[in-house]
Amino acid sequence: MNKRRETILRYFLASLAVMLAPAALACSPIKSIGVVFERNSALVPAKEVLKLANWTAALRSAYPNRESLFLSTQSAFGERDAINLGARRARNVAKVLTKDLQFDVKEVDLPNKGIVAAVPASEGSNLVKRVDIDFLPACPHECPCQVGDPLYKAPQR
């Protein structure tokens, strides 16, 4: 019984130490959005262009300094030439952002090839046939690590 109490006390103290340890705040200023495509098409649909226009307008006002865009892509199981289709989709989204919407960033990171879903998606699923965009603002930005920086100015909302 004494051994059991020791074990319980050890678990209790370990749990208590974990709960009382200072929490680490993750700092991630990345903003993300997804662009959905029609099956077997690399053409960015008009409703998605409008969604990107609204998104970039909000980013422009909040972040005068812009660092980079990272694009990743996934094609649906069974789409024609799915790997290359994903890469074409990503290039078209990058063109819409940088040329058509003139959203200037220092770097645009495009995938060399797309990822293809291993199994068919359920009907109407937007988890495939898409390009995901991660936007990274340049410093200063609203991360807690920026608070106290004399150049930091909180975005107006």
Short mmCIF file of C-alpha atoms in Angstrom, two decimals:
data_model
loop_
_atom_site.label_atom_id
_atom_site.label_comp_id
_atom_site.label_asym_id
_atom_site.label_seq_id
_atom_site.Cartn_x
_atom_site.Cartn_y
_atom_site.Cartn_z
CA MET A 1 0.00 0.00 0.00
CA ASN A 2 2.86 2.36 0.79
CA LYS A 3 4.29 1.85 -2.71
CA ARG A 4 0.90 2.65 -4.24
CA ARG A 5 0.65 5.91 -2.29
CA GLU A 6 4.14 6.90 -3.45
CA THR A 7 3.16 6.28 -7.06
CA ILE A 8 -0.06 8.28 -6.72
CA LEU A 9 1.83 11.11 -4.99
CA ARG A 10 4.44 11.12 -7.78
CA TYR A 11 1.73 11.33 -10.47
CA PHE A 12 -0.03 14.08 -8.53
CA LEU A 13 3.17 16.14 -8.15
CA ALA A 14 4.09 15.67 -11.81
CA SER A 15 0.60 16.80 -12.86
CA LEU A 16 0.79 19.78 -10.54
CA ALA A 17 4.20 20.78 -11.94
CA VAL A 18 2.86 20.64 -15.50
CA MET A 19 -0.20 22.73 -14.60
CA LEU A 20 1.86 25.37 -12.78
CA ALA A 21 4.56 25.67 -15.44
CA PRO A 22 4.38 28.96 -17.38
CA ALA A 23 2.52 28.59 -20.65
CA ALA A 24 4.40 29.34 -23.85
CA LEU A 25 2.49 31.59 -26.21
CA ALA A 26 2.71 30.58 -29.83
CA CYS A 27 3.29 33.49 -32.14
CA SER A 28 1.84 33.05 -35.60
CA PRO A 29 0.76 36.03 -37.68
CA ILE A 30 -0.05 33.81 -40.68
CA LYS A 31 -3.43 34.43 -42.32
CA SER A 32 -4.90 31.68 -44.51
CA ILE A 33 -7.59 31.21 -47.14
CA GLY A 34 -8.59 28.43 -49.54
CA VAL A 35 -9.61 28.68 -53.20
CA VAL A 36 -11.95 25.96 -54.50
CA PHE A 37 -12.01 24.80 -58.13
CA GLU A 38 -14.40 22.98 -60.41
CA ARG A 39 -13.49 19.37 -61.21
CA ASN A 40 -10.74 19.03 -63.87
CA SER A 41 -10.37 22.82 -64.13
CA ALA A 42 -7.48 25.14 -63.34
CA LEU A 43 -9.53 28.28 -64.03
CA VAL A 44 -10.05 30.35 -60.86
CA PRO A 45 -13.85 30.73 -60.55
CA ALA A 46 -15.25 34.29 -60.44
CA LYS A 47 -16.68 33.84 -56.92
CA GLU A 48 -13.23 32.76 -55.71
CA VAL A 49 -11.60 35.82 -57.35
CA LEU A 50 -14.09 38.00 -55.48
CA LYS A 51 -13.26 36.17 -52.24
CA LEU A 52 -9.53 36.78 -52.88
CA ALA A 53 -10.17 40.46 -53.68
CA ASN A 54 -11.96 40.95 -50.35
CA TRP A 55 -9.27 39.03 -48.48
CA THR A 56 -6.38 41.01 -50.03
CA ALA A 57 -8.20 44.31 -49.39
CA ALA A 58 -8.41 43.44 -45.68
CA LEU A 59 -4.74 42.38 -45.63
CA ARG A 60 -3.64 45.58 -47.40
CA SER A 61 -5.27 47.75 -44.75
CA ALA A 62 -3.96 45.70 -41.82
CA TYR A 63 -0.44 45.00 -43.13
CA PRO A 64 1.39 47.70 -45.07
CA ASN A 65 4.50 45.47 -44.97
CA ARG A 66 3.99 42.12 -46.66
CA GLU A 67 6.54 39.29 -46.65
CA SER A 68 5.33 36.23 -48.55
CA LEU A 69 2.62 33.93 -49.83
CA PHE A 70 2.92 30.15 -49.54
CA LEU A 71 0.61 28.13 -51.79
CA SER A 72 -0.18 24.44 -51.50
CA THR A 73 -2.59 22.48 -53.63
CA GLN A 74 -4.61 19.30 -53.65
CA SER A 75 -6.47 17.64 -56.49
CA ALA A 76 -9.35 15.23 -56.20
CA PHE A 77 -8.93 11.52 -56.73
CA GLY A 78 -9.68 10.75 -60.40
CA GLU A 79 -9.12 14.23 -61.87
CA ARG A 80 -7.29 14.27 -65.21
CA ASP A 81 -3.51 14.75 -64.84
CA ALA A 82 -4.14 15.57 -61.17
CA ILE A 83 -0.53 16.29 -60.13
CA ASN A 84 0.02 18.85 -62.88
CA LEU A 85 -3.53 20.17 -62.54
CA GLY A 86 -2.77 21.13 -58.93
CA ALA A 87 0.40 22.99 -59.97
CA ARG A 88 -1.53 24.86 -62.71
CA ARG A 89 -4.19 25.83 -60.17
CA ALA A 90 -1.54 27.22 -57.82
CA ARG A 91 0.10 29.22 -60.65
CA ASN A 92 -3.29 30.63 -61.67
CA VAL A 93 -4.11 31.67 -58.10
CA ALA A 94 -0.67 33.33 -57.80
CA LYS A 95 -1.34 35.19 -61.07
CA VAL A 96 -4.73 36.40 -59.83
CA LEU A 97 -3.14 37.63 -56.60
CA THR A 98 -0.02 39.30 -58.00
CA LYS A 99 -1.07 40.43 -61.50
CA ASP A 100 -4.84 40.88 -61.46
CA LEU A 101 -5.26 42.06 -57.86
CA GLN A 102 -1.74 43.55 -57.67
CA PHE A 103 -1.15 42.20 -54.18
CA ASP A 104 2.57 42.81 -53.79
CA VAL A 105 4.70 40.59 -51.58
CA LYS A 106 8.45 39.96 -51.49
CA GLU A 107 8.10 36.24 -52.25
CA VAL A 108 5.54 33.82 -53.67
CA ASP A 109 6.30 30.19 -52.89
CA LEU A 110 4.63 27.84 -55.40
CA PRO A 111 4.57 24.04 -55.22
CA ASN A 112 6.31 22.10 -57.99
CA LYS A 113 3.51 19.57 -58.07
CA GLY A 114 0.16 19.05 -56.44
CA ILE A 115 -0.94 16.49 -53.92
CA VAL A 116 -3.62 14.08 -55.10
CA ALA A 117 -6.22 12.76 -52.66
CA ALA A 118 -5.73 9.02 -52.18
CA VAL A 119 -9.45 8.25 -52.04
CA PRO A 120 -12.50 9.88 -53.60
CA ALA A 121 -13.93 12.79 -51.59
CA SER A 122 -17.57 12.86 -50.61
CA GLU A 123 -19.90 14.63 -53.03
CA GLY A 124 -19.60 18.41 -52.73
CA SER A 125 -16.50 18.30 -50.55
CA ASN A 126 -14.29 21.40 -50.67
CA LEU A 127 -11.38 19.64 -48.97
CA VAL A 128 -9.95 18.70 -52.36
CA LYS A 129 -9.82 20.55 -55.69
CA ARG A 130 -8.31 23.51 -53.91
CA VAL A 131 -5.35 25.78 -53.40
CA ASP A 132 -4.56 26.89 -49.85
CA ILE A 133 -2.78 30.20 -49.33
CA ASP A 134 -0.82 31.22 -46.25
CA PHE A 135 0.07 34.91 -46.04
CA LEU A 136 2.97 36.03 -43.84
CA PRO A 137 3.11 39.74 -43.02
CA ALA A 138 6.49 41.40 -42.65
CA CYS A 139 7.49 42.80 -39.27
CA PRO A 140 6.14 44.61 -37.43
CA HIS A 141 2.89 42.65 -37.07
CA GLU A 142 0.36 41.91 -34.33
CA CYS A 143 2.09 38.95 -32.69
CA PRO A 144 2.57 39.14 -28.93
CA CYS A 145 6.32 39.06 -29.62
CA GLN A 146 5.94 42.51 -31.26
CA VAL A 147 4.31 44.24 -28.28
CA GLY A 148 6.77 46.73 -26.83
CA ASP A 149 8.50 47.18 -30.20
CA PRO A 150 8.47 50.93 -30.96
CA LEU A 151 7.61 50.17 -34.60
CA TYR A 152 4.64 48.01 -33.67
CA LYS A 153 1.24 49.51 -34.42
CA ALA A 154 -1.83 47.38 -33.78
CA PRO A 155 -3.97 46.85 -36.92
CA GLN A 156 -7.11 48.95 -37.02
CA ARG A 157 -10.22 46.80 -37.08
#
